[in-house]
């Protein structure tokens, strides 16, 4: 993300796209400015300077287009992320409710709906057209001999 972003606003947008939140640190630097903090999706705070593969002067030069005072504090950023997680969970619940309603028994053709439900259960939630592909194991030349019919007959005669 650092290499793709040409400024602080682009880096902030990239962080938000990956579920992170840029925040203002509680402590101040020697020059009086605030530290830039990144809050991960789990709610943990990380100092942006320590995460980036550049010197601190380069980081603060590139982040010059963002005023740290305009950023939320660490607590506020965690609350923003938590609110986003709540919205995400609500969207997931809505999607699951739609899927459950769609998979209800078809009143007109109950036999087809029941057959489709059995197929989904049989294939681990996947329909017939979404079956997992399985392949026979690869057998090396030395092992191939073990599995040939002729070899099995010879083993039976010896026993």
PDB file of N, CA and C in Angstrom, residues 90-106 113 116-117 120 125-127 129-130:
ATOM      1  N   UNK A  90     -24.693  -7.090  10.130  1.00  0.00           N
ATOM      2  CA  UNK A  90     -26.096  -6.926   9.751  1.00  0.00           C
ATOM      3  C   UNK A  90     -26.298  -7.310   8.288  1.00  0.00           C
ATOM      4  N   UNK A  91     -25.351  -6.934   7.427  1.00  0.00           N
ATOM      5  CA  UNK A  91     -25.446  -7.298   6.006  1.00  0.00           C
ATOM      6  C   UNK A  91     -25.330  -8.812   5.832  1.00  0.00           C
ATOM      7  N   UNK A  92     -24.448  -9.439   6.595  1.00  0.00           N
ATOM      8  CA  UNK A  92     -24.315 -10.902   6.516  1.00  0.00           C
ATOM      9  C   UNK A  92     -25.594 -11.594   6.972  1.00  0.00           C
ATOM     10  N   UNK A  93     -26.194 -11.097   8.062  1.00  0.00           N
ATOM     11  CA  UNK A  93     -27.434 -11.689   8.563  1.00  0.00           C
ATOM     12  C   UNK A  93     -28.555 -11.536   7.539  1.00  0.00           C
ATOM     13  N   UNK A  94     -28.607 -10.379   6.886  1.00  0.00           N
ATOM     14  CA  UNK A  94     -29.625 -10.162   5.853  1.00  0.00           C
ATOM     15  C   UNK A  94     -29.426 -11.119   4.678  1.00  0.00           C
ATOM     16  N   UNK A  95     -28.188 -11.316   4.295  1.00  0.00           N
ATOM     17  CA  UNK A  95     -27.878 -12.244   3.201  1.00  0.00           C
ATOM     18  C   UNK A  95     -28.283 -13.673   3.580  1.00  0.00           C
ATOM     19  N   UNK A  96     -27.975 -14.082   4.810  1.00  0.00           N
ATOM     20  CA  UNK A  96     -28.342 -15.418   5.250  1.00  0.00           C
ATOM     21  C   UNK A  96     -29.855 -15.589   5.299  1.00  0.00           C
ATOM     22  N   UNK A  97     -30.583 -14.541   5.692  1.00  0.00           N
ATOM     23  CA  UNK A  97     -32.041 -14.617   5.730  1.00  0.00           C
ATOM     24  C   UNK A  97     -32.602 -14.773   4.317  1.00  0.00           C
ATOM     25  N   UNK A  98     -32.028 -14.037   3.359  1.00  0.00           N
ATOM     26  CA  UNK A  98     -32.467 -14.181   1.963  1.00  0.00           C
ATOM     27  C   UNK A  98     -32.208 -15.580   1.446  1.00  0.00           C
ATOM     28  N   UNK A  99     -31.027 -16.128   1.775  1.00  0.00           N
ATOM     29  CA  UNK A  99     -30.697 -17.486   1.330  1.00  0.00           C
ATOM     30  C   UNK A  99     -31.630 -18.509   1.961  1.00  0.00           C
ATOM     31  N   UNK A 100     -31.962 -18.333   3.239  1.00  0.00           N
ATOM     32  CA  UNK A 100     -32.869 -19.263   3.904  1.00  0.00           C
ATOM     33  C   UNK A 100     -34.263 -19.193   3.286  1.00  0.00           C
ATOM     34  N   UNK A 101     -34.716 -17.986   2.962  1.00  0.00           N
ATOM     35  CA  UNK A 101     -36.031 -17.837   2.340  1.00  0.00           C
ATOM     36  C   UNK A 101     -36.048 -18.466   0.950  1.00  0.00           C
ATOM     37  N   UNK A 102     -34.946 -18.347   0.242  1.00  0.00           N
ATOM     38  CA  UNK A 102     -34.869 -18.904  -1.106  1.00  0.00           C
ATOM     39  C   UNK A 102     -34.852 -20.428  -1.084  1.00  0.00           C
ATOM     40  N   UNK A 103     -34.300 -21.006  -0.033  1.00  0.00           N
ATOM     41  CA  UNK A 103     -34.177 -22.455   0.026  1.00  0.00           C
ATOM     42  C   UNK A 103     -35.369 -23.119   0.703  1.00  0.00           C
ATOM     43  N   UNK A 104     -36.412 -22.353   1.004  1.00  0.00           N
ATOM     44  CA  UNK A 104     -37.599 -22.952   1.607  1.00  0.00           C
ATOM     45  C   UNK A 104     -38.263 -23.894   0.612  1.00  0.00           C
ATOM     46  N   UNK A 105     -39.092 -24.772   1.120  1.00  0.00           N
ATOM     47  CA  UNK A 105     -39.742 -25.787   0.300  1.00  0.00           C
ATOM     48  C   UNK A 105     -40.642 -25.115  -0.730  1.00  0.00           C
ATOM     49  N   UNK A 106     -40.534 -25.578  -1.955  1.00  0.00           N
ATOM     50  CA  UNK A 106     -41.361 -25.093  -3.048  1.00  0.00           C
ATOM     51  C   UNK A 106     -42.737 -25.737  -2.912  1.00  0.00           C
ATOM     52  N   UNK A 113     -37.884 -29.461  -4.753  1.00  0.00           N
ATOM     53  CA  UNK A 113     -37.211 -28.710  -3.687  1.00  0.00           C
ATOM     54  C   UNK A 113     -36.524 -29.656  -2.718  1.00  0.00           C
ATOM     55  N   UNK A 116     -33.397 -31.031  -4.333  1.00  0.00           N
ATOM     56  CA  UNK A 116     -32.327 -30.030  -4.345  1.00  0.00           C
ATOM     57  C   UNK A 116     -31.700 -29.900  -2.960  1.00  0.00           C
ATOM     58  N   UNK A 117     -32.524 -29.939  -1.916  1.00  0.00           N
ATOM     59  CA  UNK A 117     -31.989 -29.839  -0.555  1.00  0.00           C
ATOM     60  C   UNK A 117     -31.121 -31.052  -0.227  1.00  0.00           C
ATOM     61  N   UNK A 120     -27.775 -30.615  -1.911  1.00  0.00           N
ATOM     62  CA  UNK A 120     -26.925 -29.644  -1.213  1.00  0.00           C
ATOM     63  C   UNK A 120     -26.307 -30.262   0.024  1.00  0.00           C
ATOM     64  N   UNK A 125     -23.213 -28.464   1.071  1.00  0.00           N
ATOM     65  CA  UNK A 125     -23.709 -27.117   0.843  1.00  0.00           C
ATOM     66  C   UNK A 125     -23.579 -26.662  -0.592  1.00  0.00           C
ATOM     67  N   UNK A 126     -22.946 -27.466  -1.442  1.00  0.00           N
ATOM     68  CA  UNK A 126     -22.795 -27.107  -2.846  1.00  0.00           C
ATOM     69  C   UNK A 126     -23.837 -27.864  -3.653  1.00  0.00           C
ATOM     70  N   UNK A 127     -24.296 -27.268  -4.731  1.00  0.00           N
ATOM     71  CA  UNK A 127     -25.233 -27.943  -5.626  1.00  0.00           C
ATOM     72  C   UNK A 127     -24.498 -28.959  -6.486  1.00  0.00           C
ATOM     73  N   UNK A 129     -23.877 -28.943  -9.640  1.00  0.00           N
ATOM     74  CA  UNK A 129     -22.953 -28.348 -10.603  1.00  0.00           C
ATOM     75  C   UNK A 129     -21.712 -27.778  -9.935  1.00  0.00           C
ATOM     76  N   UNK A 130     -21.687 -27.730  -8.609  1.00  0.00           N
ATOM     77  CA  UNK A 130     -20.551 -27.164  -7.889  1.00  0.00           C
ATOM     78  C   UNK A 130     -19.779 -28.220  -7.120  1.00  0.00           C
TER      79      UNK A 130
END
